[in-house]
Tab-separated table of C-alpha atoms in Angstrom:
chain	number	residue	atom	x	y	z
A	13	MET	CA	-0.052	0.020	0.015
A	14	VAL	CA	2.798	2.349	0.898
A	15	VAL	CA	4.610	1.696	-2.339
A	16	THR	CA	1.321	2.267	-4.352
A	17	VAL	CA	0.800	5.664	-2.622
A	18	SER	CA	4.372	6.651	-3.281
A	19	LEU	CA	4.211	5.750	-6.944
A	20	VAL	CA	0.878	7.660	-7.294
A	21	ALA	CA	2.592	10.702	-5.727
A	22	LEU	CA	5.623	10.340	-7.866
A	23	PHE	CA	3.709	10.065	-11.058
A	24	GLY	CA	1.452	12.864	-10.007
A	25	LEU	CA	4.356	15.104	-9.347
A	26	VAL	CA	5.952	14.308	-12.782
A	27	LEU	CA	2.535	14.911	-14.466
A	28	PHE	CA	2.329	18.248	-12.665
A	29	PHE	CA	5.745	19.401	-13.812
A	30	LEU	CA	5.130	18.222	-17.488
A	31	LEU	CA	1.907	20.319	-17.440
A	32	ARG	CA	3.712	23.336	-15.977
A	33	SER	CA	6.444	23.203	-18.562
A	34	ASN	CA	3.791	22.858	-21.329
A	35	THR	CA	5.480	19.655	-22.443
A	36	LEU	CA	2.191	17.775	-22.060
A	37	GLY	CA	-1.104	19.406	-22.709
A	38	TYR	CA	-4.247	19.254	-20.595
A	39	GLY	CA	-5.878	16.947	-23.135
A	40	SER	CA	-3.029	14.500	-23.147
A	41	ALA	CA	-2.914	14.436	-19.344
A	42	PHE	CA	-6.553	13.641	-19.222
A	43	ILE	CA	-6.106	10.817	-21.747
A	44	ALA	CA	-3.059	9.457	-19.699
A	45	ALA	CA	-4.942	9.695	-16.439
A	46	GLY	CA	-7.959	7.804	-17.953
A	47	PHE	CA	-5.769	5.211	-19.444
A	48	GLY	CA	-4.142	4.600	-16.086
A	49	PHE	CA	-7.545	4.444	-14.318
A	50	PHE	CA	-8.990	1.884	-16.766
A	51	LEU	CA	-5.857	-0.041	-16.970
A	52	ALA	CA	-5.969	-0.602	-13.185
A	53	SER	CA	-9.317	-2.269	-13.539
A	54	THR	CA	-8.142	-4.840	-16.019
A	55	GLY	CA	-6.251	-8.149	-15.597
A	56	ALA	CA	-3.010	-6.283	-16.458
A	57	SER	CA	-2.961	-4.601	-13.020
A	58	GLY	CA	-1.591	-7.635	-11.140
A	59	PRO	CA	1.575	-8.078	-13.424
A	60	ILE	CA	2.201	-4.408	-13.497
A	61	ASN	CA	2.106	-4.193	-9.743
A	62	GLU	CA	4.365	-7.308	-9.454
A	63	LEU	CA	6.757	-5.662	-11.935
A	64	ALA	CA	6.750	-2.350	-10.056
A	65	ARG	CA	7.368	-4.167	-6.699
A	66	ALA	CA	10.237	-6.179	-8.227
A	67	VAL	CA	11.907	-3.055	-9.505
A	68	ILE	CA	11.550	-1.222	-6.161
A	69	ASP	CA	12.972	-4.288	-4.324
A	70	ALA	CA	15.894	-4.368	-6.791
A	71	VAL	CA	16.581	-0.735	-6.430
A	72	GLY	CA	16.436	-1.102	-2.611
A	73	GLN	CA	19.065	-3.795	-2.760
A	74	LEU	CA	21.618	-1.716	-4.610
């Protein structure tokens, strides 16, 4: 749960800075957020969470 909240905060921060620098438009941000929301409700959410957890564990062991 803590990792998920941290990743959400990290991605939200990156999205915020992309919007401020006009690198990413508001329409693209809405599409990206919608894609992430709907991807979380599919069967792909399990493997994506496992991959993120494995990467975080690997970085923690460096």
